Short mmCIF file of N, CA, C and O in Angstrom, two decimals:
data_model
loop_
_atom_site.label_atom_id
_atom_site.label_comp_id
_atom_site.label_asym_id
_atom_site.label_seq_id
_atom_site.Cartn_x
_atom_site.Cartn_y
_atom_site.Cartn_z
N MET A 1 8.86 14.99 9.57
CA MET A 1 9.37 14.22 10.69
C MET A 1 8.81 12.80 10.59
O MET A 1 7.62 12.59 10.57
N LYS A 2 9.69 11.85 10.50
CA LYS A 2 9.30 10.46 10.34
C LYS A 2 9.20 9.78 11.70
O LYS A 2 10.12 9.85 12.50
N LYS A 3 8.07 9.14 11.94
CA LYS A 3 7.89 8.38 13.18
C LYS A 3 8.39 6.98 12.93
O LYS A 3 8.10 6.37 11.91
N THR A 4 9.14 6.45 13.88
CA THR A 4 9.56 5.07 13.76
C THR A 4 8.66 4.23 14.66
O THR A 4 8.30 4.63 15.75
N VAL A 5 8.31 3.08 14.16
CA VAL A 5 7.43 2.18 14.88
C VAL A 5 8.25 0.99 15.33
O VAL A 5 8.96 0.39 14.52
N GLN A 6 8.19 0.67 16.61
CA GLN A 6 8.87 -0.51 17.12
C GLN A 6 8.21 -1.73 16.51
O GLN A 6 7.01 -1.91 16.63
N ARG A 7 8.98 -2.57 15.83
CA ARG A 7 8.43 -3.72 15.13
C ARG A 7 8.83 -5.00 15.85
O ARG A 7 10.00 -5.23 16.13
N VAL A 8 7.84 -5.83 16.12
CA VAL A 8 8.08 -7.12 16.74
C VAL A 8 7.54 -8.17 15.78
O VAL A 8 6.34 -8.33 15.66
N GLY A 9 8.42 -8.86 15.06
CA GLY A 9 7.97 -9.85 14.10
C GLY A 9 7.42 -9.18 12.84
O GLY A 9 6.99 -8.04 12.88
N ILE A 10 7.42 -9.91 11.76
CA ILE A 10 7.02 -9.33 10.48
C ILE A 10 5.54 -8.96 10.45
O ILE A 10 5.18 -7.90 9.96
N GLU A 11 4.68 -9.81 10.97
CA GLU A 11 3.24 -9.49 10.92
C GLU A 11 2.92 -8.27 11.78
O GLU A 11 2.16 -7.41 11.37
N ASN A 12 3.52 -8.19 12.95
CA ASN A 12 3.26 -7.03 13.80
C ASN A 12 3.82 -5.76 13.17
O ASN A 12 3.22 -4.71 13.24
N GLY A 13 4.97 -5.86 12.56
CA GLY A 13 5.53 -4.70 11.88
C GLY A 13 4.65 -4.27 10.73
O GLY A 13 4.39 -3.08 10.53
N ARG A 14 4.18 -5.21 9.97
CA ARG A 14 3.29 -4.94 8.84
C ARG A 14 1.99 -4.33 9.34
O ARG A 14 1.49 -3.35 8.78
N ALA A 15 1.45 -4.90 10.40
CA ALA A 15 0.18 -4.40 10.95
C ALA A 15 0.34 -2.99 11.49
O ALA A 15 -0.51 -2.13 11.23
N ALA A 16 1.41 -2.74 12.22
CA ALA A 16 1.64 -1.41 12.79
C ALA A 16 1.81 -0.37 11.68
O ALA A 16 1.24 0.73 11.75
N PHE A 17 2.57 -0.72 10.66
CA PHE A 17 2.77 0.19 9.53
C PHE A 17 1.45 0.46 8.83
O PHE A 17 1.11 1.61 8.54
N ALA A 18 0.70 -0.60 8.55
CA ALA A 18 -0.59 -0.45 7.86
C ALA A 18 -1.54 0.43 8.67
O ALA A 18 -2.22 1.30 8.11
N PHE A 19 -1.60 0.21 9.98
CA PHE A 19 -2.50 1.01 10.81
C PHE A 19 -2.15 2.49 10.73
O PHE A 19 -3.03 3.34 10.54
N GLN A 20 -0.87 2.82 10.86
CA GLN A 20 -0.45 4.22 10.81
C GLN A 20 -0.75 4.85 9.46
O GLN A 20 -1.19 6.00 9.38
N GLU A 21 -0.52 4.10 8.39
CA GLU A 21 -0.75 4.64 7.05
C GLU A 21 -2.24 4.82 6.75
O GLU A 21 -2.63 5.81 6.14
N VAL A 22 -3.07 3.89 7.18
CA VAL A 22 -4.51 4.03 6.96
C VAL A 22 -5.06 5.18 7.80
O VAL A 22 -5.89 5.96 7.34
N LYS A 23 -4.57 5.29 9.01
CA LYS A 23 -4.99 6.41 9.88
C LYS A 23 -4.60 7.74 9.24
O LYS A 23 -5.41 8.68 9.20
N ARG A 24 -3.39 7.82 8.70
CA ARG A 24 -2.94 9.03 8.02
C ARG A 24 -3.80 9.31 6.78
O ARG A 24 -4.17 10.45 6.52
N ALA A 25 -4.13 8.27 6.05
CA ALA A 25 -4.96 8.42 4.85
C ALA A 25 -6.35 8.94 5.22
O ALA A 25 -6.90 9.81 4.54
N LYS A 26 -6.88 8.44 6.32
CA LYS A 26 -8.21 8.89 6.76
C LYS A 26 -8.19 10.37 7.10
O LYS A 26 -9.10 11.11 6.73
N GLU A 27 -7.14 10.81 7.78
CA GLU A 27 -7.02 12.22 8.13
C GLU A 27 -6.81 13.09 6.90
O GLU A 27 -7.37 14.17 6.78
N GLN A 28 -6.02 12.59 5.97
CA GLN A 28 -5.68 13.35 4.77
C GLN A 28 -6.84 13.41 3.78
O GLN A 28 -7.11 14.46 3.19
N LEU A 29 -7.53 12.29 3.58
CA LEU A 29 -8.55 12.20 2.53
C LEU A 29 -9.95 12.58 3.01
O LEU A 29 -10.81 12.89 2.19
N ARG A 30 -10.20 12.49 4.29
CA ARG A 30 -11.47 12.84 4.92
C ARG A 30 -12.68 12.28 4.19
O ARG A 30 -12.98 11.12 4.29
N GLU A 31 -13.39 13.12 3.44
CA GLU A 31 -14.63 12.70 2.79
C GLU A 31 -14.39 11.70 1.66
O GLU A 31 -15.31 11.02 1.23
N ASN A 32 -13.15 11.57 1.20
CA ASN A 32 -12.82 10.61 0.15
C ASN A 32 -12.27 9.30 0.71
O ASN A 32 -11.77 8.46 -0.04
N PHE A 33 -12.38 9.11 2.03
CA PHE A 33 -11.84 7.91 2.65
C PHE A 33 -12.56 6.65 2.16
O PHE A 33 -11.94 5.61 1.99
N GLU A 34 -13.85 6.73 1.90
CA GLU A 34 -14.59 5.57 1.39
C GLU A 34 -14.07 5.14 0.03
O GLU A 34 -13.99 3.95 -0.27
N THR A 35 -13.70 6.10 -0.81
CA THR A 35 -13.13 5.78 -2.12
C THR A 35 -11.78 5.10 -1.93
O THR A 35 -11.49 4.08 -2.56
N TYR A 36 -10.97 5.64 -1.04
CA TYR A 36 -9.68 5.04 -0.71
C TYR A 36 -9.88 3.60 -0.24
O TYR A 36 -9.21 2.68 -0.70
N ARG A 37 -10.81 3.41 0.67
CA ARG A 37 -11.10 2.09 1.22
C ARG A 37 -11.48 1.12 0.09
O ARG A 37 -11.02 -0.01 0.05
N SER A 38 -12.29 1.58 -0.82
CA SER A 38 -12.70 0.76 -1.95
C SER A 38 -11.51 0.35 -2.81
O SER A 38 -11.38 -0.81 -3.22
N TYR A 39 -10.60 1.29 -3.08
CA TYR A 39 -9.42 1.01 -3.90
C TYR A 39 -8.46 0.06 -3.19
O TYR A 39 -7.83 -0.79 -3.83
N VAL A 40 -8.34 0.18 -1.86
CA VAL A 40 -7.50 -0.73 -1.09
C VAL A 40 -8.08 -2.15 -1.18
O VAL A 40 -7.34 -3.12 -1.37
N LYS A 41 -9.39 -2.26 -1.07
CA LYS A 41 -10.04 -3.57 -1.09
C LYS A 41 -9.94 -4.24 -2.46
O LYS A 41 -9.85 -5.46 -2.55
N LYS A 42 -9.94 -3.45 -3.52
CA LYS A 42 -9.90 -4.00 -4.88
C LYS A 42 -8.49 -4.38 -5.33
O LYS A 42 -8.31 -5.23 -6.20
N MET A 43 -7.49 -3.76 -4.74
CA MET A 43 -6.12 -3.94 -5.24
C MET A 43 -5.62 -5.39 -5.19
O MET A 43 -5.01 -5.84 -6.16
N PRO A 44 -5.86 -6.17 -4.13
CA PRO A 44 -5.39 -7.56 -4.15
C PRO A 44 -5.98 -8.37 -5.31
O PRO A 44 -5.29 -9.17 -5.93
N SER A 45 -7.24 -8.14 -5.62
CA SER A 45 -7.85 -8.84 -6.76
C SER A 45 -7.21 -8.42 -8.07
O SER A 45 -6.97 -9.25 -8.95
N LEU A 46 -6.94 -7.12 -8.20
CA LEU A 46 -6.27 -6.64 -9.40
C LEU A 46 -4.89 -7.27 -9.54
O LEU A 46 -4.47 -7.64 -10.64
N ILE A 47 -4.18 -7.40 -8.42
CA ILE A 47 -2.85 -8.02 -8.44
C ILE A 47 -2.97 -9.48 -8.87
O ILE A 47 -2.19 -9.96 -9.69
N GLN A 48 -3.95 -10.19 -8.33
CA GLN A 48 -4.12 -11.60 -8.65
C GLN A 48 -4.45 -11.80 -10.13
O GLN A 48 -3.92 -12.70 -10.78
N VAL A 49 -5.29 -10.95 -10.68
CA VAL A 49 -5.72 -11.10 -12.07
C VAL A 49 -4.67 -10.57 -13.05
O VAL A 49 -4.37 -11.20 -14.06
N ASN A 50 -4.10 -9.40 -12.75
CA ASN A 50 -3.23 -8.72 -13.71
C ASN A 50 -1.74 -8.79 -13.38
O ASN A 50 -0.91 -8.47 -14.23
N GLY A 51 -1.41 -9.13 -12.15
CA GLY A 51 -0.02 -9.14 -11.72
C GLY A 51 0.32 -7.85 -10.99
O GLY A 51 -0.33 -6.82 -11.15
N LEU A 52 1.36 -7.92 -10.18
CA LEU A 52 1.78 -6.77 -9.38
C LEU A 52 2.24 -5.62 -10.26
O LEU A 52 1.85 -4.47 -10.04
N GLY A 53 3.04 -5.92 -11.28
CA GLY A 53 3.57 -4.86 -12.14
C GLY A 53 2.47 -4.08 -12.85
O GLY A 53 2.47 -2.84 -12.85
N GLN A 54 1.53 -4.79 -13.44
CA GLN A 54 0.42 -4.14 -14.15
C GLN A 54 -0.43 -3.31 -13.19
O GLN A 54 -0.85 -2.19 -13.52
N THR A 55 -0.69 -3.85 -12.01
CA THR A 55 -1.52 -3.13 -11.03
C THR A 55 -0.82 -1.88 -10.54
O THR A 55 -1.43 -0.81 -10.45
N LEU A 56 0.47 -1.99 -10.25
CA LEU A 56 1.21 -0.81 -9.82
C LEU A 56 1.28 0.23 -10.93
O LEU A 56 1.18 1.43 -10.67
N ALA A 57 1.42 -0.21 -12.16
CA ALA A 57 1.44 0.72 -13.29
C ALA A 57 0.10 1.46 -13.39
O ALA A 57 0.07 2.67 -13.64
N PHE A 58 -0.99 0.75 -13.15
CA PHE A 58 -2.31 1.37 -13.17
C PHE A 58 -2.44 2.41 -12.06
O PHE A 58 -2.88 3.54 -12.29
N TYR A 59 -2.03 2.07 -10.83
CA TYR A 59 -2.11 3.01 -9.72
C TYR A 59 -1.16 4.18 -9.93
O TYR A 59 -1.48 5.32 -9.59
N PHE A 60 0.01 3.92 -10.53
CA PHE A 60 0.96 4.98 -10.86
C PHE A 60 0.34 5.94 -11.87
O PHE A 60 0.45 7.16 -11.74
N GLN A 61 -0.33 5.39 -12.86
CA GLN A 61 -0.99 6.20 -13.88
C GLN A 61 -2.08 7.08 -13.28
O GLN A 61 -2.29 8.21 -13.72
N LYS A 62 -2.76 6.60 -12.26
CA LYS A 62 -3.89 7.30 -11.64
C LYS A 62 -3.47 8.19 -10.47
O LYS A 62 -4.32 8.67 -9.73
N LYS A 63 -2.17 8.42 -10.29
CA LYS A 63 -1.68 9.14 -9.10
C LYS A 63 -2.22 10.56 -8.95
O LYS A 63 -2.14 11.13 -7.88
N LYS A 64 -2.78 11.12 -10.00
CA LYS A 64 -3.36 12.47 -9.86
C LYS A 64 -4.60 12.44 -8.98
O LYS A 64 -4.98 13.45 -8.42
N GLN A 65 -5.20 11.28 -8.86
CA GLN A 65 -6.32 11.10 -7.94
C GLN A 65 -5.72 10.70 -6.59
O GLN A 65 -5.06 9.67 -6.48
N ASN A 66 -5.95 11.51 -5.57
CA ASN A 66 -5.26 11.34 -4.29
C ASN A 66 -5.39 9.95 -3.68
O ASN A 66 -4.45 9.47 -3.05
N GLU A 67 -6.53 9.31 -3.82
CA GLU A 67 -6.72 7.99 -3.21
C GLU A 67 -5.71 6.99 -3.78
O GLU A 67 -5.11 6.21 -3.04
N TYR A 68 -5.54 6.99 -5.09
CA TYR A 68 -4.55 6.10 -5.72
C TYR A 68 -3.14 6.47 -5.29
O TYR A 68 -2.31 5.61 -5.02
N LYS A 69 -2.87 7.76 -5.24
CA LYS A 69 -1.54 8.25 -4.89
C LYS A 69 -1.15 7.81 -3.48
O LYS A 69 -0.02 7.37 -3.25
N VAL A 70 -2.08 7.90 -2.54
CA VAL A 70 -1.80 7.52 -1.15
C VAL A 70 -1.51 6.03 -1.05
O VAL A 70 -0.56 5.61 -0.36
N ILE A 71 -2.28 5.21 -1.74
CA ILE A 71 -2.07 3.76 -1.70
C ILE A 71 -0.71 3.40 -2.33
O ILE A 71 0.06 2.64 -1.77
N TYR A 72 -0.43 3.97 -3.48
CA TYR A 72 0.84 3.72 -4.17
C TYR A 72 2.01 4.14 -3.28
O TYR A 72 2.98 3.40 -3.14
N HIS A 73 1.91 5.30 -2.67
CA HIS A 73 2.97 5.79 -1.80
C HIS A 73 3.17 4.87 -0.59
O HIS A 73 4.31 4.60 -0.19
N THR A 74 2.10 4.39 -0.01
CA THR A 74 2.19 3.47 1.12
C THR A 74 2.93 2.20 0.73
O THR A 74 3.84 1.75 1.44
N LEU A 75 2.56 1.62 -0.40
CA LEU A 75 3.25 0.41 -0.87
C LEU A 75 4.72 0.68 -1.16
O LEU A 75 5.59 -0.12 -0.81
N ALA A 76 5.00 1.81 -1.79
CA ALA A 76 6.39 2.16 -2.11
C ALA A 76 7.22 2.31 -0.83
O ALA A 76 8.34 1.80 -0.75
N GLN A 77 6.66 2.98 0.14
CA GLN A 77 7.37 3.19 1.40
C GLN A 77 7.65 1.86 2.10
O GLN A 77 8.75 1.62 2.59
N TRP A 78 6.66 0.97 2.13
CA TRP A 78 6.83 -0.33 2.77
C TRP A 78 7.89 -1.17 2.05
O TRP A 78 8.76 -1.78 2.68
N MET A 79 7.83 -1.19 0.73
CA MET A 79 8.78 -1.98 -0.03
C MET A 79 10.20 -1.43 0.12
O MET A 79 11.16 -2.20 0.18
N LYS A 80 10.34 -0.12 0.21
CA LYS A 80 11.67 0.46 0.43
C LYS A 80 12.23 0.06 1.78
O LYS A 80 13.43 -0.16 1.93
N GLU A 81 11.36 -0.08 2.78
CA GLU A 81 11.81 -0.52 4.10
C GLU A 81 12.17 -2.01 4.10
O GLU A 81 13.12 -2.42 4.75
N GLN A 82 11.39 -2.80 3.37
CA GLN A 82 11.60 -4.25 3.36
C GLN A 82 12.74 -4.68 2.46
O GLN A 82 13.43 -5.66 2.76
N PHE A 83 12.92 -3.98 1.35
CA PHE A 83 13.92 -4.36 0.35
C PHE A 83 14.79 -3.16 -0.03
O PHE A 83 14.82 -2.76 -1.20
N PRO A 84 15.51 -2.59 0.92
CA PRO A 84 16.26 -1.36 0.64
C PRO A 84 17.34 -1.54 -0.43
O PRO A 84 17.65 -0.59 -1.15
N ASP A 85 17.88 -2.74 -0.56
CA ASP A 85 18.94 -2.98 -1.56
C ASP A 85 18.43 -2.84 -2.99
O ASP A 85 19.21 -2.58 -3.90
N GLN A 86 17.13 -3.00 -3.18
CA GLN A 86 16.56 -2.89 -4.53
C GLN A 86 16.42 -1.44 -4.98
O GLN A 86 16.22 -1.17 -6.16
N PHE A 87 16.47 -0.53 -4.03
CA PHE A 87 16.33 0.90 -4.34
C PHE A 87 17.71 1.54 -4.18
O PHE A 87 17.99 2.20 -3.18
N SER A 88 18.56 1.35 -5.18
CA SER A 88 19.96 1.75 -5.08
C SER A 88 20.15 3.24 -4.83
O SER A 88 20.92 3.65 -3.98
N SER A 89 19.47 4.08 -5.57
CA SER A 89 19.64 5.53 -5.37
C SER A 89 18.61 6.10 -4.41
O SER A 89 18.74 7.22 -3.95
N GLY A 90 17.57 5.32 -4.14
CA GLY A 90 16.52 5.79 -3.24
C GLY A 90 15.48 6.64 -3.94
O GLY A 90 14.46 6.97 -3.36
N ASN A 91 15.71 6.98 -5.20
CA ASN A 91 14.78 7.84 -5.93
C ASN A 91 13.96 7.08 -6.98
O ASN A 91 13.16 7.68 -7.68
N GLU A 92 14.18 5.78 -7.10
CA GLU A 92 13.44 5.01 -8.10
C GLU A 92 11.96 4.93 -7.74
O GLU A 92 11.58 4.89 -6.58
N GLU A 93 11.16 4.88 -8.76
CA GLU A 93 9.73 4.63 -8.58
C GLU A 93 9.54 3.15 -8.26
O GLU A 93 10.27 2.30 -8.81
N LEU A 94 8.57 2.84 -7.45
CA LEU A 94 8.27 1.45 -7.10
C LEU A 94 8.04 0.62 -8.36
O LEU A 94 8.59 -0.46 -8.51
N VAL A 95 7.23 1.11 -9.26
CA VAL A 95 6.91 0.35 -10.46
C VAL A 95 8.17 0.10 -11.30
O VAL A 95 8.32 -0.96 -11.91
N GLU A 96 9.09 1.04 -11.30
CA GLU A 96 10.34 0.89 -12.04
C GLU A 96 11.17 -0.26 -11.46
O GLU A 96 11.75 -1.07 -12.20
N VAL A 97 11.23 -0.35 -10.15
CA VAL A 97 11.98 -1.42 -9.50
C VAL A 97 11.31 -2.76 -9.76
O VAL A 97 11.97 -3.75 -10.09
N VAL A 98 9.98 -2.81 -9.65
CA VAL A 98 9.24 -4.06 -9.81
C VAL A 98 9.44 -4.68 -11.19
O VAL A 98 9.60 -5.89 -11.32
N VAL A 99 9.44 -3.86 -12.22
CA VAL A 99 9.57 -4.43 -13.58
C VAL A 99 10.96 -5.00 -13.84
O VAL A 99 11.15 -5.71 -14.83
N HIS A 100 11.92 -4.73 -12.98
CA HIS A 100 13.26 -5.26 -13.15
C HIS A 100 13.58 -6.42 -12.20
O HIS A 100 14.72 -6.89 -12.15
N LEU A 101 12.59 -6.90 -11.46
CA LEU A 101 12.82 -8.00 -10.53
C LEU A 101 12.91 -9.34 -11.25
O LEU A 101 12.31 -9.53 -12.31
N SER A 102 13.64 -10.27 -10.65
CA SER A 102 13.66 -11.65 -11.15
C SER A 102 12.30 -12.28 -10.84
O SER A 102 11.52 -11.74 -10.04
N SER A 103 12.02 -13.41 -11.43
CA SER A 103 10.73 -14.09 -11.19
C SER A 103 10.53 -14.42 -9.71
O SER A 103 9.45 -14.23 -9.17
N ALA A 104 11.58 -14.91 -9.07
CA ALA A 104 11.48 -15.27 -7.64
C ALA A 104 11.23 -14.03 -6.79
O ALA A 104 10.39 -14.05 -5.88
N GLU A 105 11.95 -12.95 -7.09
CA GLU A 105 11.75 -11.70 -6.34
C GLU A 105 10.35 -11.15 -6.59
O GLU A 105 9.70 -10.66 -5.66
N TYR A 106 9.88 -11.23 -7.81
CA TYR A 106 8.55 -10.74 -8.17
C TYR A 106 7.47 -11.46 -7.36
O TYR A 106 6.55 -10.82 -6.84
N ARG A 107 7.59 -12.77 -7.23
CA ARG A 107 6.61 -13.53 -6.43
C ARG A 107 6.68 -13.11 -4.96
O ARG A 107 5.64 -12.94 -4.32
N LEU A 108 7.89 -12.93 -4.44
CA LEU A 108 8.06 -12.50 -3.05
C LEU A 108 7.43 -11.12 -2.83
O LEU A 108 6.71 -10.91 -1.86
N TRP A 109 7.70 -10.19 -3.73
CA TRP A 109 7.15 -8.84 -3.62
C TRP A 109 5.63 -8.86 -3.75
O TRP A 109 4.94 -8.10 -3.08
N THR A 110 5.12 -9.72 -4.59
CA THR A 110 3.66 -9.84 -4.74
C THR A 110 3.03 -10.30 -3.43
O THR A 110 2.04 -9.72 -2.97
N MET A 111 3.61 -11.33 -2.82
CA MET A 111 3.09 -11.81 -1.54
C MET A 111 3.17 -10.74 -0.47
O MET A 111 2.25 -10.57 0.33
N GLU A 112 4.26 -9.99 -0.45
CA GLU A 112 4.45 -8.92 0.54
C GLU A 112 3.41 -7.82 0.34
O GLU A 112 2.82 -7.32 1.31
N ALA A 113 3.17 -7.43 -0.90
CA ALA A 113 2.20 -6.38 -1.19
C ALA A 113 0.79 -6.81 -0.79
O ALA A 113 0.06 -6.05 -0.16
N VAL A 114 0.43 -8.03 -1.11
CA VAL A 114 -0.91 -8.53 -0.78
C VAL A 114 -1.08 -8.65 0.74
O VAL A 114 -2.14 -8.31 1.29
N ALA A 115 -0.03 -9.07 1.44
CA ALA A 115 -0.10 -9.17 2.90
C ALA A 115 -0.30 -7.79 3.53
O ALA A 115 -1.11 -7.63 4.45
N LEU A 116 0.42 -6.79 3.04
CA LEU A 116 0.24 -5.43 3.55
C LEU A 116 -1.15 -4.91 3.24
O LEU A 116 -1.82 -4.33 4.10
N LEU A 117 -1.62 -5.13 2.03
CA LEU A 117 -2.97 -4.68 1.63
C LEU A 117 -4.05 -5.34 2.46
O LEU A 117 -5.09 -4.72 2.74
N ASP A 118 -3.83 -6.58 2.87
CA ASP A 118 -4.80 -7.26 3.72
C ASP A 118 -4.95 -6.53 5.05
O ASP A 118 -6.06 -6.30 5.54
N TRP A 119 -3.83 -6.14 5.64
CA TRP A 119 -3.88 -5.36 6.89
C TRP A 119 -4.54 -3.99 6.65
O TRP A 119 -5.36 -3.53 7.46
N MET A 120 -4.17 -3.36 5.55
CA MET A 120 -4.75 -2.05 5.24
C MET A 120 -6.26 -2.15 5.09
O MET A 120 -7.01 -1.29 5.56
N ARG A 121 -6.73 -3.20 4.43
CA ARG A 121 -8.18 -3.40 4.25
C ARG A 121 -8.88 -3.55 5.60
O ARG A 121 -9.92 -2.93 5.84
N LYS A 122 -8.30 -4.35 6.47
CA LYS A 122 -8.91 -4.56 7.79
C LYS A 122 -9.01 -3.25 8.56
O LYS A 122 -10.05 -2.95 9.16
N PHE A 123 -7.95 -2.47 8.55
CA PHE A 123 -7.96 -1.21 9.29
C PHE A 123 -8.87 -0.18 8.63
O PHE A 123 -9.56 0.58 9.32
N ALA A 124 -8.90 -0.14 7.31
CA ALA A 124 -9.79 0.79 6.61
C ALA A 124 -11.25 0.44 6.91
O ALA A 124 -12.08 1.33 7.15
N ASP A 125 -11.58 -0.86 6.94
CA ASP A 125 -12.94 -1.26 7.30
C ASP A 125 -13.27 -0.84 8.73
O ASP A 125 -14.35 -0.33 9.00
N GLY A 126 -12.34 -1.06 9.64
CA GLY A 126 -12.57 -0.68 11.04
C GLY A 126 -12.73 0.81 11.22
O GLY A 126 -13.59 1.27 11.97
N MET A 127 -11.92 1.59 10.52
CA MET A 127 -12.02 3.05 10.63
C MET A 127 -13.27 3.59 9.95
O MET A 127 -13.82 4.59 10.38
N ALA A 128 -13.74 2.90 8.93
CA ALA A 128 -15.00 3.29 8.29
C ALA A 128 -16.17 3.03 9.24
O ALA A 128 -17.09 3.82 9.34
N LYS A 129 -16.09 1.92 9.97
CA LYS A 129 -17.14 1.61 10.96
C LYS A 129 -17.20 2.67 12.04
O LYS A 129 -18.26 3.02 12.52
N ASP A 130 -16.02 3.19 12.42
CA ASP A 130 -15.95 4.24 13.44
C ASP A 130 -16.75 5.48 13.03
O ASP A 130 -17.27 6.20 13.86
N ASP A 131 -16.84 5.71 11.73
CA ASP A 131 -17.56 6.87 11.21
C ASP A 131 -19.01 6.54 10.86
O ASP A 131 -19.71 7.36 10.29
N GLY A 132 -19.43 5.33 11.15
CA GLY A 132 -20.76 4.93 10.78
C GLY A 132 -20.84 4.50 9.33
O GLY A 132 -21.90 4.41 8.74
N GLY A 133 -19.68 4.20 8.74
CA GLY A 133 -19.63 3.75 7.36
C GLY A 133 -20.15 2.33 7.26
O GLY A 133 -20.43 1.66 8.25
N THR A 134 -20.27 1.85 6.06
CA THR A 134 -20.80 0.52 5.83
C THR A 134 -19.66 -0.44 5.55
O THR A 134 -19.35 -0.75 4.41
N ALA A 135 -19.03 -0.91 6.58
CA ALA A 135 -17.95 -1.88 6.41
C ALA A 135 -18.57 -3.24 6.16
O ALA A 135 -19.53 -3.64 6.81
N GLU A 136 -18.01 -3.95 5.19
CA GLU A 136 -18.57 -5.25 4.80
C GLU A 136 -17.87 -6.38 5.48
O GLU A 136 -16.72 -6.44 5.67
#
């Protein structure tokens, strides 16, 4: 059952989506939430250094580890909502779509991914603090 979130403006929509996904990740991953938080925090730097395509390919490769899988799935879900025309059959992998983007689209998707990850990082830090974690 999919919950729909009332979205007001792009930042609020992004923030609401990120909050729900991080909350779900915390419930799902439990004791591995700190690892998830660490991977969320590192991903923007990986994108900046290696590019969105390379970073997504790395997370796709590591999907057997739940923390990577959850982050990859969150980004895929967000991008499908933001750019539904790019997912013609709806079954494409995020990384598959990204490698076929034009340069302008690639830059737009990169900015969108980093903006979402920024919200995810903030919420992951806040939820870690709730557990007495060491949020930086």
